[in-house]
Coordinates of C-alpha atoms in Angstrom, one line a residue:
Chain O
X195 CA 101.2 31.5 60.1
X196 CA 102.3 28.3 61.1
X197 CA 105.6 28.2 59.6
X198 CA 106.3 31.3 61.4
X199 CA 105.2 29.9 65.0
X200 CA 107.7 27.0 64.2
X201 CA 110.7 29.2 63.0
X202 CA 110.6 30.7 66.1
X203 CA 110.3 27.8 68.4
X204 CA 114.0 27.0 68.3
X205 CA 115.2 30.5 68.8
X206 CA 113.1 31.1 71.9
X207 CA 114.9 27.9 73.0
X208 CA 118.2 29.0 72.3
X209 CA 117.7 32.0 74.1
X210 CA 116.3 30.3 77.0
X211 CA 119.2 27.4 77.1
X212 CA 121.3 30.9 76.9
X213 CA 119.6 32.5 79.9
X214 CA 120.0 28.9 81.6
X215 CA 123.9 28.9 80.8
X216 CA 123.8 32.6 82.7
X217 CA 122.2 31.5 85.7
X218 CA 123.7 28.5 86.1
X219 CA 124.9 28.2 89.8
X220 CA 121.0 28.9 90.7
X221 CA 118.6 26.1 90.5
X222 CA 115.7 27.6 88.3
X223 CA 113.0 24.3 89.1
X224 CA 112.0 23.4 92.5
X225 CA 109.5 20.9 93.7
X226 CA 106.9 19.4 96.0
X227 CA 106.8 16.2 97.7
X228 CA 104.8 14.7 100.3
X229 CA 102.7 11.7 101.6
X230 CA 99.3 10.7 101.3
X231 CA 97.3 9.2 104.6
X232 CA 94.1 8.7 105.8
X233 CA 92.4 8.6 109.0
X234 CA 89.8 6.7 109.9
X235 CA 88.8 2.5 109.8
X236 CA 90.5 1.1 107.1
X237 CA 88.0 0.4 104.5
X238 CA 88.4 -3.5 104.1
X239 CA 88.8 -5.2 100.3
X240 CA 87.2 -7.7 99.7
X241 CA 88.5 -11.0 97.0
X242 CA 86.8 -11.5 93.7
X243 CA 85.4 -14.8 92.9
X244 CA 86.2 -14.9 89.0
X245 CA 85.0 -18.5 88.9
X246 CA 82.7 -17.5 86.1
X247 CA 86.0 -17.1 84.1
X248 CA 88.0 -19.9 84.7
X249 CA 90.7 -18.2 81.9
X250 CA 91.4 -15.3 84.6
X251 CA 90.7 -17.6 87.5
X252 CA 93.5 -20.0 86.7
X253 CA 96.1 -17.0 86.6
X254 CA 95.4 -16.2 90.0
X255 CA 96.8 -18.5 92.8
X256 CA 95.2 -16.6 95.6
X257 CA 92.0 -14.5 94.5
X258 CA 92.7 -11.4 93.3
X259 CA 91.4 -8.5 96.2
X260 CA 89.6 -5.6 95.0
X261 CA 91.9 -2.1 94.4
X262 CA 89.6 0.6 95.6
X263 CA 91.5 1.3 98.7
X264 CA 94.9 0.3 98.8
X265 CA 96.9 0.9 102.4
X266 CA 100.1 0.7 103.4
X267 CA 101.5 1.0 106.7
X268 CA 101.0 3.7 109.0
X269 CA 97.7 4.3 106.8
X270 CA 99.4 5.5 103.8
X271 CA 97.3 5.4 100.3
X272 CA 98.5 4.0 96.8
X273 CA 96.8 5.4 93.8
X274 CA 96.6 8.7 94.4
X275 CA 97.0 11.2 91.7
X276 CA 98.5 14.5 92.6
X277 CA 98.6 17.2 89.8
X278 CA 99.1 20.8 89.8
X279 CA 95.2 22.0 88.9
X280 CA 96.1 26.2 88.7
X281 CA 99.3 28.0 88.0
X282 CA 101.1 25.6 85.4
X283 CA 101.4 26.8 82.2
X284 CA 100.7 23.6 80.6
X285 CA 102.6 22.3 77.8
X286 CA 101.8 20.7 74.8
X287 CA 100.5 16.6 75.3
X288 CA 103.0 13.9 76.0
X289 CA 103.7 12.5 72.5
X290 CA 104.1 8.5 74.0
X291 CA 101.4 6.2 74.3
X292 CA 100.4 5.4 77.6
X293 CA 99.6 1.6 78.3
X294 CA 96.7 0.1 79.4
X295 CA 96.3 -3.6 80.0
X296 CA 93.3 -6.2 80.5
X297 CA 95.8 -9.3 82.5
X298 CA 94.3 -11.9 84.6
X299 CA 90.4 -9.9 84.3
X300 CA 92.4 -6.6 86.1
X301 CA 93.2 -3.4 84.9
X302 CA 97.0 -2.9 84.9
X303 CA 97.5 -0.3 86.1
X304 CA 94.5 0.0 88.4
X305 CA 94.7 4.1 87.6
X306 CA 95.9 5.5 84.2
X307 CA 96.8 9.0 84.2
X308 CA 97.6 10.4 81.1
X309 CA 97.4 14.1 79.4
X310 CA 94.9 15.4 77.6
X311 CA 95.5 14.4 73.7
X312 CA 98.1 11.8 74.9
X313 CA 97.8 8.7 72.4
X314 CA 96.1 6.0 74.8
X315 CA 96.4 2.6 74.2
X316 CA 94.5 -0.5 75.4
X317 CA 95.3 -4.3 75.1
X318 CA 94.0 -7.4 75.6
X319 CA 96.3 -10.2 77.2
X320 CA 93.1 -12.3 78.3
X321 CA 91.6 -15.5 75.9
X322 CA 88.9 -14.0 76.5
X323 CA 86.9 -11.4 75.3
X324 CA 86.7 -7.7 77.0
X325 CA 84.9 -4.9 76.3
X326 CA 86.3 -1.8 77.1
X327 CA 83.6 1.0 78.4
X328 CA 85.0 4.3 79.6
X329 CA 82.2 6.1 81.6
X330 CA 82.9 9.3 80.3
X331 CA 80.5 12.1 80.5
X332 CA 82.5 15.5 79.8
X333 CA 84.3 13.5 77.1
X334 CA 82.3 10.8 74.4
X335 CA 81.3 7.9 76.4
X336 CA 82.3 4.6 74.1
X337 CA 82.3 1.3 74.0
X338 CA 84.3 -1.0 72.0
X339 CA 84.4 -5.1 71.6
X340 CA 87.9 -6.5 72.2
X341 CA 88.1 -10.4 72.2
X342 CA 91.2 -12.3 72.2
X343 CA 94.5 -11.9 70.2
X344 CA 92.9 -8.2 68.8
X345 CA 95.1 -5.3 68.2
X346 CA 95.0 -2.7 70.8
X347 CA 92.4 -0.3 70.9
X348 CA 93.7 3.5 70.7
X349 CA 91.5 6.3 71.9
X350 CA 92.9 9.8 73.0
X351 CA 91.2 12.4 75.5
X352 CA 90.5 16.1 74.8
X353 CA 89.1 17.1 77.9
X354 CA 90.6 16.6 81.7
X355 CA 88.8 14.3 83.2
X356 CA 88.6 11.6 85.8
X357 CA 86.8 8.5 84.0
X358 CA 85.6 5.5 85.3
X359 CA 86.4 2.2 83.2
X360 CA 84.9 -0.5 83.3
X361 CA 84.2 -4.3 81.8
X362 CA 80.2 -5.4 81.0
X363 CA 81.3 -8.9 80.8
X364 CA 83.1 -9.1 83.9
X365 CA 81.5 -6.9 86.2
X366 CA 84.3 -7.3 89.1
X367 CA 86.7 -5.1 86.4
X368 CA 87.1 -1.3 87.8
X369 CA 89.5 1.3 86.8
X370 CA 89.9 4.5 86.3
X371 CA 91.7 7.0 83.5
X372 CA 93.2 10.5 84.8
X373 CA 93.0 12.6 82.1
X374 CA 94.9 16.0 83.1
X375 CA 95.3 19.2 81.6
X376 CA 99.0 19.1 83.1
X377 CA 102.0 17.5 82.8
X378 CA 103.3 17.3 86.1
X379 CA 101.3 14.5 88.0
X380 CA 102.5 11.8 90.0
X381 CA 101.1 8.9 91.5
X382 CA 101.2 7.7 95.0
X383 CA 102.8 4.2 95.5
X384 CA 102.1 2.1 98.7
X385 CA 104.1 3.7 100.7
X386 CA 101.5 7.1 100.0
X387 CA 104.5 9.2 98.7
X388 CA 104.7 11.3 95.6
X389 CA 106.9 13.9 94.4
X390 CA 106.2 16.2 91.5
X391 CA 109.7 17.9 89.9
X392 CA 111.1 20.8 87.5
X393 CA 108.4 23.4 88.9
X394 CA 109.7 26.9 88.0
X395 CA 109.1 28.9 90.9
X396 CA 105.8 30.2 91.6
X397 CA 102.6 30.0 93.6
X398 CA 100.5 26.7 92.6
X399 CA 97.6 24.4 93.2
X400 CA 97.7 21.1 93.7
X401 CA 95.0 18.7 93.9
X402 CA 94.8 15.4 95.2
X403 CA 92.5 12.8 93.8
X404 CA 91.0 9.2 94.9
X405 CA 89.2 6.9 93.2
X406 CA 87.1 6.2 97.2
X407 CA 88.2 9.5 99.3
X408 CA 87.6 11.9 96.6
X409 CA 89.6 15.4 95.8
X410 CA 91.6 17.7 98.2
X411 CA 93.6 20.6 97.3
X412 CA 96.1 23.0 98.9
X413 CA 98.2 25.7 97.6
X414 CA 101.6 25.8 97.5
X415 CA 104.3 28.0 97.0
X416 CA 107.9 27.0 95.3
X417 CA 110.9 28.9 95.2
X418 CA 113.7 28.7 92.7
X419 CA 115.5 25.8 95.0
X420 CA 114.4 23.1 97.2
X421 CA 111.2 20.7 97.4
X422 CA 108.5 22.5 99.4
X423 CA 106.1 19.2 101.1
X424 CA 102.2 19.0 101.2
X425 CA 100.6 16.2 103.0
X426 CA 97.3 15.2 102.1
X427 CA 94.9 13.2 104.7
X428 CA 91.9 11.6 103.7
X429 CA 89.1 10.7 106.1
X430 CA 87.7 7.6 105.4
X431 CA 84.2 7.0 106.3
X432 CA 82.7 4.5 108.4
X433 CA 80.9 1.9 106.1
Chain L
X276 CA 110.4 37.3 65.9
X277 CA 107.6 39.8 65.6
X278 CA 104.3 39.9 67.9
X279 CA 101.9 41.1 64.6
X280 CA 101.7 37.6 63.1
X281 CA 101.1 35.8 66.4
X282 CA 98.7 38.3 67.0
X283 CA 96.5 38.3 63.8
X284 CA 96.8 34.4 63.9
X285 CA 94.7 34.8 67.0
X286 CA 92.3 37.2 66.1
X287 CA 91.7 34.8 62.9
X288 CA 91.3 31.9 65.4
X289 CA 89.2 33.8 67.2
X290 CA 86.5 34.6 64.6
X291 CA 86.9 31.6 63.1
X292 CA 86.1 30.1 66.5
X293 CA 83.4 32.5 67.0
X294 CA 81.7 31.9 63.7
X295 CA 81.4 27.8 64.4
X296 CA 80.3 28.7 67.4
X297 CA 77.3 30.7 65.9
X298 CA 76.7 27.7 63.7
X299 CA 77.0 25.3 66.5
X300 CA 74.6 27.4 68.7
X301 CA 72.1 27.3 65.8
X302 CA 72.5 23.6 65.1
X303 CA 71.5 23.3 68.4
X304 CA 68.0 24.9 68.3
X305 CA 67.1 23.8 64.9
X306 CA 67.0 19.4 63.7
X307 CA 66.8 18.7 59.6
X308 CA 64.5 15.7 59.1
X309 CA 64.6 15.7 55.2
X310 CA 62.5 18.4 54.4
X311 CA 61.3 19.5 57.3
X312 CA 63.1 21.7 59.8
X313 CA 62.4 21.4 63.5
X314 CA 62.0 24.3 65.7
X315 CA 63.1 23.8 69.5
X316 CA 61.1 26.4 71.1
X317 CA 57.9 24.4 69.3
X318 CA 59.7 21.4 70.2
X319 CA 59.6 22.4 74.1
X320 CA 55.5 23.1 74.2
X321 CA 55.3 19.1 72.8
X322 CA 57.6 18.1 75.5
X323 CA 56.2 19.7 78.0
X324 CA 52.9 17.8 77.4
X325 CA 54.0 14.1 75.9
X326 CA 57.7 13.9 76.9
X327 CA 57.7 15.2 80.3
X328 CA 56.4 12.6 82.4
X329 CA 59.2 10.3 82.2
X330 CA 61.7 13.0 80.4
X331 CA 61.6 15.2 83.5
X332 CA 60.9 18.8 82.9
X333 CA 64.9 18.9 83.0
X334 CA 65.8 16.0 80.4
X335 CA 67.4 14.4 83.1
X336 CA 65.2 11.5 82.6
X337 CA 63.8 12.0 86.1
X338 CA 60.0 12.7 85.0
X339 CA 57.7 11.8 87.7
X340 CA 57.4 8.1 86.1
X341 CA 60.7 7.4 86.0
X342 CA 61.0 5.8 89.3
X343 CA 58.1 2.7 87.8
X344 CA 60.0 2.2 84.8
X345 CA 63.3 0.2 83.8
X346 CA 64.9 0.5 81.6
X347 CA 64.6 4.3 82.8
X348 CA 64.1 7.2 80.7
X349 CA 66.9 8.5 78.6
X350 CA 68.6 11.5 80.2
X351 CA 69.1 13.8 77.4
X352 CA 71.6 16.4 79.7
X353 CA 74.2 13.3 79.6
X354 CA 73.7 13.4 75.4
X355 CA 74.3 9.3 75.3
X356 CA 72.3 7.8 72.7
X357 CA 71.7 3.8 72.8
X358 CA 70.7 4.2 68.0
X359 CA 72.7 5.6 66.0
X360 CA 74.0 5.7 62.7
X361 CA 77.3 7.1 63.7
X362 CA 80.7 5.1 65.8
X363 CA 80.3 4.6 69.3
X364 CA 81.1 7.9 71.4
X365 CA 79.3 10.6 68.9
X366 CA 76.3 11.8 68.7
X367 CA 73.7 10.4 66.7
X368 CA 72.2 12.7 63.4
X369 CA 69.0 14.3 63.6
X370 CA 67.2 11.5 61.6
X371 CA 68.3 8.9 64.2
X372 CA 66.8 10.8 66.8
X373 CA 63.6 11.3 64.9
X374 CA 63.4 7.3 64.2
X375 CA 63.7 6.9 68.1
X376 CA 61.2 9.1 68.5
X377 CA 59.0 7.7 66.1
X378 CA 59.6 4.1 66.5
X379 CA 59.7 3.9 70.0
X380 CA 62.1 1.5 72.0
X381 CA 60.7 -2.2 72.1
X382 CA 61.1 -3.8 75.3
X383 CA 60.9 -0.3 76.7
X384 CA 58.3 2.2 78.3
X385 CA 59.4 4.3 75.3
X386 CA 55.8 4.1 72.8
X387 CA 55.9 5.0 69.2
X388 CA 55.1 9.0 68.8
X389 CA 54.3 8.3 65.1
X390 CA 51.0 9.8 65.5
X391 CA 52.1 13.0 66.0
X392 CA 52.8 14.8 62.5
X393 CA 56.5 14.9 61.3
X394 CA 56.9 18.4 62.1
X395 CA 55.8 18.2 65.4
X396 CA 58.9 15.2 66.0
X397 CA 61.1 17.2 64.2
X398 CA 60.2 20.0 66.9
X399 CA 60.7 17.5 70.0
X400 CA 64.3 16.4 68.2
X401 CA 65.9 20.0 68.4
X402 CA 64.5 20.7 71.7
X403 CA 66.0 17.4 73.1
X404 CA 69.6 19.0 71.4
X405 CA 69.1 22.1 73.8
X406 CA 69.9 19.7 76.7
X407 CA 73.4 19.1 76.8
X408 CA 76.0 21.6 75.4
X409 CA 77.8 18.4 73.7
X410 CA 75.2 19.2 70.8
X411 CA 76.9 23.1 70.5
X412 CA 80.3 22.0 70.9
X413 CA 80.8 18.7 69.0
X414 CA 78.6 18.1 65.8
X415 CA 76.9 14.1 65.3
X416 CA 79.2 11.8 63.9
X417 CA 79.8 10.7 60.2
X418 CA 77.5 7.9 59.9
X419 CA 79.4 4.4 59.2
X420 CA 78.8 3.0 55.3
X421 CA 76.9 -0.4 55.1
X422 CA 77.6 -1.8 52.1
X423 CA 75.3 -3.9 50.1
X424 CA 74.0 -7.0 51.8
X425 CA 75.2 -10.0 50.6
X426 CA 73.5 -13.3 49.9
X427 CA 72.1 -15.4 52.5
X428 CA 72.5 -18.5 52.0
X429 CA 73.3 -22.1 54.4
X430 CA 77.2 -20.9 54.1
X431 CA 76.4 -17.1 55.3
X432 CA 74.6 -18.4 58.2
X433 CA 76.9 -20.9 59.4
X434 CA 79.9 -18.4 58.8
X435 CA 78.0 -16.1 61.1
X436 CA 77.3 -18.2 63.6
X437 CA 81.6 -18.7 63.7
X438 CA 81.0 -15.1 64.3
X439 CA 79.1 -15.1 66.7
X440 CA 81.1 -17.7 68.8
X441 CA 84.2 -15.7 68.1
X442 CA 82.6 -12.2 69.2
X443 CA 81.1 -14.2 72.5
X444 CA 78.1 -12.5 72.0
X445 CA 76.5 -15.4 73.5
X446 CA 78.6 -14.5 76.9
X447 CA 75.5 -11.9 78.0
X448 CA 73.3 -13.2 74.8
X449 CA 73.9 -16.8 75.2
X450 CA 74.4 -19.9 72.8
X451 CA 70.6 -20.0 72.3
X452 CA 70.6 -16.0 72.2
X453 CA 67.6 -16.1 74.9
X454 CA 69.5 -13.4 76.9
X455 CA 70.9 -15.7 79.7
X456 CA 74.5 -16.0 79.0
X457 CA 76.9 -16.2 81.8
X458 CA 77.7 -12.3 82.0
X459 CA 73.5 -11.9 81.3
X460 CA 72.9 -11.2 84.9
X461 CA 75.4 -9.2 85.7
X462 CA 75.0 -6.2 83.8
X463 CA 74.4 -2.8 84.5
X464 CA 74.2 0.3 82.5
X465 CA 76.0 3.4 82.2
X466 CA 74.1 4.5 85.4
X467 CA 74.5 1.0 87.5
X468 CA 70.8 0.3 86.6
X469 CA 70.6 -3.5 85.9
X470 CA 69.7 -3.9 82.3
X471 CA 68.9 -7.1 80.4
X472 CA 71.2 -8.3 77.2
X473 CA 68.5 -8.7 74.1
X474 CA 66.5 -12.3 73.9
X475 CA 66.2 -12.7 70.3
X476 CA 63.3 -15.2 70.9
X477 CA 61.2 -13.0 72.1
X478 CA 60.4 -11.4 68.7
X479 CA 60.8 -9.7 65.4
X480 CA 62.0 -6.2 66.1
X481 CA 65.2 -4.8 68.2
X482 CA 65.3 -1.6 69.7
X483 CA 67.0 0.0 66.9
X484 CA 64.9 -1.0 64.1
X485 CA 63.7 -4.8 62.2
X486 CA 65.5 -4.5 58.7
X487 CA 68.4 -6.4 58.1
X488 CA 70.8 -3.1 58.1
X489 CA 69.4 -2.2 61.5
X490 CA 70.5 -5.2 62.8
X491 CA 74.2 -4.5 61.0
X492 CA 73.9 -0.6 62.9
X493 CA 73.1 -1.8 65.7
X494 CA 76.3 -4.3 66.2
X495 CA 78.7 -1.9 64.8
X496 CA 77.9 1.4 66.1
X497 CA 77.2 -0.2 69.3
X498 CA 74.6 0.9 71.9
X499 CA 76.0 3.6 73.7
X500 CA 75.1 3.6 77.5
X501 CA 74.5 0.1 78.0
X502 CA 76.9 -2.8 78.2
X503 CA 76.5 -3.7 74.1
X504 CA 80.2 -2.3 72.7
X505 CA 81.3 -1.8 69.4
X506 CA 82.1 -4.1 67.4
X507 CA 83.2 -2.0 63.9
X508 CA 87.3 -2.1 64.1
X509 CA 86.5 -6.1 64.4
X510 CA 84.4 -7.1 61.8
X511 CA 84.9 -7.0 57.9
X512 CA 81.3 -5.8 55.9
X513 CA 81.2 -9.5 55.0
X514 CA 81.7 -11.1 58.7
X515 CA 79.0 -8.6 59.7
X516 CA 76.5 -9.7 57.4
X517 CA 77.2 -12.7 58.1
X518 CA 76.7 -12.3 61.7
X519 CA 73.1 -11.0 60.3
X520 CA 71.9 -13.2 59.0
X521 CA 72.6 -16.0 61.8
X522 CA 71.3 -13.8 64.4
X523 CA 68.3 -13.9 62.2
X524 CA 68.1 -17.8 63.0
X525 CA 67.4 -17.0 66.5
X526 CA 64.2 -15.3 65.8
X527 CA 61.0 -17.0 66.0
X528 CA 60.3 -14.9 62.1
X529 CA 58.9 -16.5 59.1
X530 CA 62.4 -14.7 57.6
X531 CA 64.1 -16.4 54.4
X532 CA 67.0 -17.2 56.6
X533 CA 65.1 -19.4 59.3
X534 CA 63.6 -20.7 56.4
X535 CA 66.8 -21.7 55.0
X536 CA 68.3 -22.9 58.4
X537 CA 65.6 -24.7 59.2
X538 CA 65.5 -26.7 55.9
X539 CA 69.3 -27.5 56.4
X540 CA 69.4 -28.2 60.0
X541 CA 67.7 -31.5 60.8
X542 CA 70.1 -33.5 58.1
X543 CA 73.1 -31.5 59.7
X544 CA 72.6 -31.0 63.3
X545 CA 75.5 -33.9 64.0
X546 CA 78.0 -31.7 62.2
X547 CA 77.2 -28.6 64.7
X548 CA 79.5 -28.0 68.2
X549 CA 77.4 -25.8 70.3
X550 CA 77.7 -22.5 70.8
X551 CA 79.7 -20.9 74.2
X552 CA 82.2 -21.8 76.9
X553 CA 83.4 -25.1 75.1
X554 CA 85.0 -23.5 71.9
X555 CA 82.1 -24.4 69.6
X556 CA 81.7 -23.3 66.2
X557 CA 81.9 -25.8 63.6

């Protein structure tokens, strides 16, 4: 059965770089773009005394503030991941290993988003020891060891899920993994921008997510050319 | 470029799925204990009268005692199990449920149920499965090998106390393993309920078990829901018998290797660096 799924693979995408060569002139992918804000008092961040590690404190000129919510100007929000939640016709999982770092007692980056059965790997560039504890609880919740000068750890996700990760030893260590069913996602920087590309036209969903201001979702519609926009505010709560 | 092969590939995929899922379904109302096979809907009438108060009529582990106890209650719908025979993120077997069960958790609110017969545990094990779907859709993990033990001797122990300042267990264990390493304090568990790191002075048995192997499970499968990790893609067999038989210095046991530590030590106690933050070891 298999061989025959395969044998056909590259014909389908011969015909469809053929129907591609047709249409040329038109632009068959679109895509949406936007900015993420939030309204509301600023929620302040606060430093981290990592005194009880002078290794990580050392590396750190000025303490390190924490990374639940980072602002920009004009109230823009980093770390936002916007993915398309209905109406993609998801493809098989990225076949790279996403990277996942322990530097300084932070998690680099602060949120990981990779795709369901993506290869995930996790290393340790601490002298000191780590131990890596998803909170999953659609997926397997683990929890592995990793002391200095270790291999990295390598885990993969079969279910979409937003996990929190965290450190036992170092309780101050937060992050979070973004496992998504999709393959377009993108990531807000600090400016609160993102921009997802190569949507074929179509009527979608697309979700935003935040570790603080949770999930928001608006539907959008794409034609064959241009980037359609969709804001996403936030309301932050007094605290 | 037919459709017909596509097609009867999925209807294959489809009963195959289908039948594992009728297998799955049963595995989740039925536990194997040796010879005894548990029954859940049994296993729910002994729940409902010894489980419950803590338990929670839901196996959320929000019983009516829950709110006196810490640790607090397992909650069975998350399907997170702190012993087990199998890696860290599966689900534990049937038997390791029924040990749980019987044994009881030391240091815990959790008593020994071995007065109630076998059959009757075997009962409350398959009902606790009907709580989560994780038991219909993923099956308990393989159960890691431990190899034979080897000898403990002077050179064992001091090998595995290496170990054990390598590993920094003694960052929430401490160098003395009474619990009060530096992290000690700040822990939480998988529910941000403060929970306390193991003081091996306080006694002979751990919450998985007393036997020597125990103490092996119980470092390389990991605890699942609290802060203890893994530490099995780390640790040869040897290290990790090793490791045993130091951490059986710790305990205040009559066991042959505090016996044998204790007979070395006071001609040898200049040779020792302590344990923790200042690179000890030997």
């Amino acid at each position: 059965m298999r061989t025959r799924l395969i044998t056909s693979l590259p014909l389908l995408a011969l015909a469809v770089s053929a129907m591609g060569a047709l249409s040329a002139p038109v632009k068959t992918a679109g895509g949406v773009s936007g900015t993420i804000t939030f309204t509301g008092t600023p929620p302040r961040m606060r430093p981290i005394d990592m005194s009880k590690e002078p290794s990580c404190a050392s590396q750190h000129p000025t303490p390190v503030m924490t990374e639940t919510v980072m602002a920009g100007a004009g109230n823009t929000v980093q770390n936002v991941v916007v993915y398309i939640s209905a109406g993609d016709q998801a493809g098989a999982a990225a076949a790279q290993p996403v990277r996942y770092d322990q530097k300084g007692c932070q998690y680099v980056p602060h949120v990981l988003v990779m795709q369901v059965g993506q290869p995930l790997e996790i290393y340790n560039n601490d002298q000191t020891s780590h131990n890596i504890h998803p909170l999953a609880t659609i997926n397997p919740e683990w929890n592995k060891s990793q002391p200095p000068g270790t291999p990295p750890i390598k885990a993969t996700y079969a279910k979409p899920e937003f996990i929190t990760v965290k450190c036992n030893v170092h309780p101050w260590m937060h992050g979070y993994f973004a496992v998504l069913a999709t393959s377009h996602y993108a990531i807000s920087g600090n400016d609160g921008k993102f921009s997802l590309a190569g949507l074929a036209p179509g009527k979608y969903t697309i979700t935003a997510w935040h570790e603080k201001f949770g999930t928001q979702s608006q539907e959008v519609t794409v034609s064959a050319s241009g980037t359609v926009t969709a804001n996403f505010v936030f309301k932050a709560l007094p605290y | 470029m037919s459709r017909i092969p596509l097609l009867a590939c999925a209807a294959e995929f489809g009963l195959l799925l289908s039948a594992t899922g009728l297998l799955a379904a049963q595995a989740q109302t039925m536990s194997r204990i040796g010879n005894v096979t548990g029954n859940a809907d049994a296993g729910k009438r002994e729940y409902r009268r010894y489980c419950v108060g803590c338990h929670g009529p839901a196996g959320d582990g929000l019983g009516e005692n829950a709110q006196w106890i810490d640790p607090k209650p397992r909650d069975f719908t998350a399907a997170v199990f702190k012993c087990r025979s199998t890696p860290t993120g599966s689900l534990p077997t049937d038997e390791d449920l029924f040990h749980s069960v019987s044994r009881g958790v030391v240091t815990t609110n959790m008593p020994s149920w071995e007065p109630l017969t076998r059959q009757a545990r075997a009962n409350v094990v398959a009902y606790i499965k009907t709580f989560s779907s994780r038991w219909a859709t993923q099956g308990p993990g393989t159960p890691i090998t431990i190899p034979a033990e080897t000898p403990a001797n002077i050179e064992s122990i001091l090998r595995g106390r290496d170990v054990f300042q390598k590993m920094e267990c003694w960052k929430c264990h401490g160098p003395a393993g009474h619990g009060d390493g530096p992290a000690a304090s700040t822990l939480t568990d998988s529910k941000d309920n403060p929970i306390r790191p193991y003081n091996f002075s306080t006694g002979s048995r751990f919450k998985c078990g007393e036997t020597n192997a125990d103490v092996y499970r119980i470092f390389m499968t990991g605890l699942d829901g609290t802060p203890m990790p893994s530490f099995a893609d780390l640790m040869q067999p040897n290290d990790a018998w090793d490791l045993v038989h130091f951490l059986r210095t710790l305990q205040p046991l009559q066991t042959p290797e505090a016996a044998i530590w204790q007979t070395w030590l006071p001609a040898h106690a200049k040779e020792l660096k302590p344990l923790g933050p200042d690179q000890g070891g030997r």
